[in-house]
């Protein structure tokens, strides 16, 4: 269901909510980047003996090249690409639970709730939660990548279709991956264009952030997170009202 949102008013309100909390959001994002760096290094740079054995086996069978008439594909490079893709799936599975933890901070600010360390890491307090988040992360990643490879625009829409999954999980730990993704699809149905336009409105800010050697991003990242969380809150509340009215 499409929800009408005044983007200008939301941005003004977000600046007020961000007052005094910029450094808190920056700290949370730095911690998240540190976790992502550690996970990325472990996933992408630690040698996997199985991959080397498999490549050697393929070469041992005489498959060094694949001739497609138009182009010749080096099997070693093909194997490397497949291995990197599999590793990227593993990375998506491991990082998404922490991404959900990060999303609890702007959501708490928007809801005027007290921010506590235990609450931030509550989404991964149980292994069952972590597994569900990992499954959702893989599904979100695969759908976005595959749609992008086919046609770019559907890939962008897939990104926004699954965009609220992190907030849905942050609000309710007990949901399964399928339930959270379905809820995200429901909330973004008819609103993906607004979310896309919202991100486009931040392009100028991102350019300024880059020009200032990243200093402008200190404010921008938290600002964008607050506005996005406000969109989620508004859309979810309006959706809930509509469901109640229909009952």
CSV table of C-alpha atoms in Angstrom, one decimal:
chain,number,residue,atom,x,y,z
A,1,UNK,CA,0.0,0.0,0.0
A,2,UNK,CA,1.4,3.4,-1.0
A,3,UNK,CA,1.9,5.8,1.9
A,4,UNK,CA,2.3,9.5,1.2
A,5,UNK,CA,5.4,11.0,3.0
A,6,UNK,CA,6.6,14.5,3.0
A,7,UNK,CA,10.3,14.0,2.5
A,8,UNK,CA,11.3,17.6,3.3
A,9,UNK,CA,9.5,17.5,6.7
A,10,UNK,CA,10.9,14.2,7.5
A,11,UNK,CA,14.5,15.4,6.9
A,12,UNK,CA,13.9,18.5,9.1
A,13,UNK,CA,12.6,16.2,11.9
A,14,UNK,CA,15.6,13.8,11.4
A,15,UNK,CA,18.0,16.7,12.0
A,16,UNK,CA,16.3,17.4,15.3
A,17,UNK,CA,16.5,13.8,16.3
A,18,UNK,CA,20.1,13.6,15.3
A,19,UNK,CA,21.1,16.5,17.5
A,20,UNK,CA,23.6,15.3,20.0
A,21,UNK,CA,23.6,11.7,18.7
A,22,UNK,CA,25.8,12.1,15.6
A,23,UNK,CA,28.9,10.7,17.4
A,24,UNK,CA,26.9,7.8,18.9
A,25,UNK,CA,25.8,6.7,15.4
A,26,UNK,CA,29.3,7.3,14.1
A,27,UNK,CA,30.7,5.0,16.8
A,28,UNK,CA,28.2,2.3,16.0
A,29,UNK,CA,29.0,2.5,12.3
A,30,UNK,CA,32.8,2.4,13.0
A,31,UNK,CA,32.2,-0.7,15.2
A,32,UNK,CA,30.1,-2.3,12.4
A,33,UNK,CA,32.8,-1.5,9.8
A,34,UNK,CA,35.4,-3.1,12.1
A,35,UNK,CA,33.3,-6.3,12.5
A,36,UNK,CA,32.7,-6.3,8.7
A,37,UNK,CA,36.4,-5.9,8.1
A,38,UNK,CA,37.3,-8.9,10.4
A,39,UNK,CA,34.6,-11.1,8.8
A,40,UNK,CA,35.6,-10.0,5.3
A,41,UNK,CA,39.2,-10.8,5.9
A,42,UNK,CA,38.4,-14.2,7.3
A,43,UNK,CA,36.0,-15.1,4.5
A,44,UNK,CA,37.9,-13.7,1.5
A,45,UNK,CA,41.6,-14.0,2.4
A,46,UNK,CA,41.9,-17.2,4.4
A,47,UNK,CA,43.1,-19.9,1.9
A,48,UNK,CA,40.7,-22.8,1.3
A,49,UNK,CA,42.6,-26.0,0.5
A,50,UNK,CA,39.4,-27.5,-0.9
A,51,UNK,CA,39.2,-24.9,-3.6
A,52,UNK,CA,42.7,-25.5,-4.7
A,53,UNK,CA,42.2,-29.3,-4.8
A,54,UNK,CA,39.0,-28.9,-6.8
A,55,UNK,CA,40.8,-26.6,-9.3
A,56,UNK,CA,43.7,-29.0,-9.7
A,57,UNK,CA,41.3,-31.9,-10.2
A,58,UNK,CA,39.5,-30.0,-13.0
A,59,UNK,CA,42.8,-29.2,-14.6
A,60,UNK,CA,43.9,-32.8,-14.2
A,61,UNK,CA,40.9,-33.9,-16.3
A,62,UNK,CA,42.1,-31.6,-19.1
A,63,UNK,CA,39.6,-28.8,-18.7
A,64,UNK,CA,41.9,-25.8,-19.0
A,65,UNK,CA,39.7,-23.7,-21.3
A,66,UNK,CA,36.1,-23.5,-22.4
A,67,UNK,CA,35.8,-22.5,-26.1
A,68,UNK,CA,32.5,-20.7,-26.7
A,69,UNK,CA,33.4,-19.7,-30.3
A,70,UNK,CA,32.9,-16.0,-29.5
A,71,UNK,CA,35.1,-16.1,-26.4
A,72,UNK,CA,37.4,-18.5,-24.7
A,73,UNK,CA,37.1,-18.8,-20.9
A,74,UNK,CA,40.0,-19.8,-18.7
A,75,UNK,CA,38.8,-22.5,-16.4
A,76,UNK,CA,41.1,-21.3,-13.6
A,77,UNK,CA,39.6,-17.8,-13.7
A,78,UNK,CA,36.1,-19.3,-13.9
A,79,UNK,CA,36.7,-21.4,-10.8
A,80,UNK,CA,38.1,-18.4,-9.0
A,81,UNK,CA,35.0,-16.4,-9.8
A,82,UNK,CA,32.7,-19.2,-8.6
A,83,UNK,CA,34.7,-19.5,-5.3
A,84,UNK,CA,34.6,-15.7,-4.8
A,85,UNK,CA,30.8,-15.8,-5.3
A,86,UNK,CA,30.4,-18.6,-2.8
A,87,UNK,CA,32.6,-16.7,-0.3
A,88,UNK,CA,30.4,-13.5,-0.9
A,89,UNK,CA,27.3,-15.5,0.0
A,90,UNK,CA,29.0,-16.7,3.2
A,91,UNK,CA,30.0,-13.0,4.0
A,92,UNK,CA,26.4,-11.9,3.4
A,93,UNK,CA,25.2,-14.6,5.9
A,94,UNK,CA,27.7,-13.6,8.6
A,95,UNK,CA,27.4,-9.8,8.3
A,96,UNK,CA,23.6,-9.4,8.1
A,97,UNK,CA,22.9,-10.3,11.8
A,98,UNK,CA,25.3,-7.5,12.8
A,99,UNK,CA,23.6,-5.2,10.3
A,100,UNK,CA,20.4,-5.8,12.2
A,101,UNK,CA,22.1,-5.0,15.5
A,102,UNK,CA,23.3,-1.7,13.9
A,103,UNK,CA,19.7,-0.8,12.8
A,104,UNK,CA,18.4,-1.0,16.4
A,105,UNK,CA,20.2,2.3,17.2
A,106,UNK,CA,18.5,4.7,14.7
A,107,UNK,CA,15.2,2.8,15.3
A,108,UNK,CA,15.5,3.4,19.0
A,109,UNK,CA,16.3,7.1,18.4
A,110,UNK,CA,13.2,7.5,16.2
A,111,UNK,CA,11.0,5.7,18.7
A,112,UNK,CA,12.5,7.9,21.6
A,113,UNK,CA,13.7,4.7,23.4
A,114,UNK,CA,16.7,4.4,25.7
A,115,UNK,CA,19.7,3.0,23.9
A,116,UNK,CA,21.4,0.1,25.8
A,117,UNK,CA,24.3,-2.2,24.7
A,118,UNK,CA,22.2,-5.2,25.7
A,119,UNK,CA,19.4,-4.0,23.5
A,120,UNK,CA,21.8,-3.4,20.5
A,121,UNK,CA,23.0,-7.0,20.6
A,122,UNK,CA,19.7,-8.5,21.6
A,123,UNK,CA,19.0,-9.6,17.9
A,124,UNK,CA,21.9,-12.0,18.1
A,125,UNK,CA,21.5,-13.1,21.7
A,126,UNK,CA,20.4,-16.5,20.6
A,127,UNK,CA,21.9,-18.8,18.0
A,128,UNK,CA,18.4,-19.4,16.6
A,129,UNK,CA,18.0,-15.7,15.8
A,130,UNK,CA,21.5,-15.6,14.2
A,131,UNK,CA,20.6,-18.5,11.9
A,132,UNK,CA,17.3,-16.8,10.8
A,133,UNK,CA,19.1,-13.5,10.1
A,134,UNK,CA,21.8,-15.3,8.2
A,135,UNK,CA,19.2,-17.0,6.0
A,136,UNK,CA,17.5,-13.7,5.4
A,137,UNK,CA,20.8,-12.1,4.5
A,138,UNK,CA,21.6,-14.7,1.9
A,139,UNK,CA,18.2,-14.5,0.3
A,140,UNK,CA,18.3,-10.7,0.2
A,141,UNK,CA,21.8,-10.8,-1.3
A,142,UNK,CA,21.1,-13.5,-3.9
A,143,UNK,CA,17.8,-11.9,-5.1
A,144,UNK,CA,19.4,-8.5,-5.4
A,145,UNK,CA,22.5,-9.8,-7.3
A,146,UNK,CA,20.7,-12.1,-9.6
A,147,UNK,CA,18.0,-9.5,-10.6
A,148,UNK,CA,20.8,-7.0,-11.1
A,149,UNK,CA,22.7,-9.4,-13.4
A,150,UNK,CA,19.5,-9.9,-15.5
A,151,UNK,CA,18.4,-6.3,-15.7
A,152,UNK,CA,19.8,-3.6,-13.5
A,153,UNK,CA,16.5,-1.8,-12.6
A,154,UNK,CA,14.8,-4.9,-11.1
A,155,UNK,CA,17.9,-5.4,-9.1
A,156,UNK,CA,17.4,-1.9,-7.6
A,157,UNK,CA,13.8,-2.7,-6.9
A,158,UNK,CA,14.8,-6.0,-5.2
A,159,UNK,CA,17.2,-4.0,-3.0
A,160,UNK,CA,14.3,-1.8,-1.7
A,161,UNK,CA,11.9,-4.7,-1.6
A,162,UNK,CA,14.1,-6.4,1.1
A,163,UNK,CA,15.2,-3.0,2.6
A,164,UNK,CA,13.0,-3.1,5.7
A,165,UNK,CA,13.9,-6.7,6.7
A,166,UNK,CA,16.5,-5.4,9.1
A,167,UNK,CA,14.0,-3.2,10.9
A,168,UNK,CA,11.4,-5.9,11.0
A,169,UNK,CA,13.9,-8.2,12.7
A,170,UNK,CA,15.1,-5.5,15.0
A,171,UNK,CA,11.5,-4.9,16.1
A,172,UNK,CA,10.7,-8.6,16.6
A,173,UNK,CA,13.4,-11.2,17.2
A,174,UNK,CA,11.0,-14.1,17.1
A,175,UNK,CA,10.2,-14.0,13.4
A,176,UNK,CA,11.6,-16.4,10.9
A,177,UNK,CA,13.6,-15.3,7.8
A,178,UNK,CA,10.5,-15.9,5.6
A,179,UNK,CA,8.2,-14.0,7.8
A,180,UNK,CA,10.5,-11.0,8.1
A,181,UNK,CA,11.1,-10.9,4.3
A,182,UNK,CA,7.4,-11.2,3.6
A,183,UNK,CA,6.7,-8.3,6.0
A,184,UNK,CA,9.4,-6.2,4.3
A,185,UNK,CA,7.8,-6.9,0.9
A,186,UNK,CA,4.4,-6.0,2.2
A,187,UNK,CA,5.6,-2.7,3.7
A,188,UNK,CA,7.6,-1.6,0.6
A,189,UNK,CA,4.8,-2.6,-1.8
A,190,UNK,CA,3.9,0.7,-3.5
A,191,UNK,CA,6.6,2.6,-1.6
A,192,UNK,CA,9.8,1.5,-3.4
A,193,UNK,CA,9.7,4.5,-5.6
A,194,UNK,CA,9.7,6.8,-2.5
A,195,UNK,CA,12.6,5.0,-1.0
A,196,UNK,CA,14.5,5.2,-4.2
A,197,UNK,CA,13.8,8.9,-4.5
A,198,UNK,CA,14.9,9.4,-0.9
A,199,UNK,CA,18.3,7.9,-1.6
A,200,UNK,CA,18.6,10.0,-4.7
A,201,UNK,CA,18.0,13.1,-2.6
A,202,UNK,CA,21.2,12.3,-0.6
A,203,UNK,CA,23.5,12.1,-3.7
A,204,UNK,CA,24.6,15.8,-3.2
A,205,UNK,CA,25.4,15.1,0.4
A,206,UNK,CA,27.5,12.0,-0.5
A,207,UNK,CA,29.5,14.1,-3.1
A,208,UNK,CA,30.2,16.7,-0.4
A,209,UNK,CA,31.2,13.9,1.9
A,210,UNK,CA,33.7,12.5,-0.6
A,211,UNK,CA,35.1,16.0,-1.5
A,212,UNK,CA,35.7,16.7,2.2
A,213,UNK,CA,37.8,13.4,2.4
A,214,UNK,CA,35.0,11.6,4.2
A,215,UNK,CA,34.5,14.2,7.0
A,216,UNK,CA,31.1,15.1,5.7
A,217,UNK,CA,30.1,11.4,5.9
A,218,UNK,CA,30.4,11.6,9.7
A,219,UNK,CA,27.1,13.5,9.7
A,220,UNK,CA,25.6,12.1,6.6
A,221,UNK,CA,25.6,8.4,7.5
A,222,UNK,CA,23.7,8.9,10.7
A,223,UNK,CA,21.4,11.4,9.0
A,224,UNK,CA,20.5,9.0,6.3
A,225,UNK,CA,19.9,6.1,8.8
A,226,UNK,CA,17.6,8.3,10.9
A,227,UNK,CA,15.5,9.3,7.9
A,228,UNK,CA,15.2,5.7,6.6
A,229,UNK,CA,14.2,4.5,10.1
A,230,UNK,CA,11.5,7.3,10.1
A,231,UNK,CA,10.2,6.0,6.8
A,232,UNK,CA,10.0,2.5,8.2
A,233,UNK,CA,8.1,3.7,11.3
A,234,UNK,CA,5.6,5.8,9.3
A,235,UNK,CA,4.9,3.1,6.7
A,236,UNK,CA,4.6,0.4,9.3
A,237,UNK,CA,2.2,2.5,11.5
A,238,UNK,CA,0.0,3.4,8.5
A,239,UNK,CA,0.0,-0.2,7.4
A,240,UNK,CA,-1.1,-1.3,10.8
A,241,UNK,CA,-3.9,1.2,10.9
A,242,UNK,CA,-5.2,0.0,7.5
A,243,UNK,CA,-5.2,-3.6,8.7
A,244,UNK,CA,-7.1,-2.6,11.9
A,245,UNK,CA,-9.6,-0.6,9.8
A,246,UNK,CA,-10.3,-3.6,7.5
A,247,UNK,CA,-10.9,-6.0,10.4
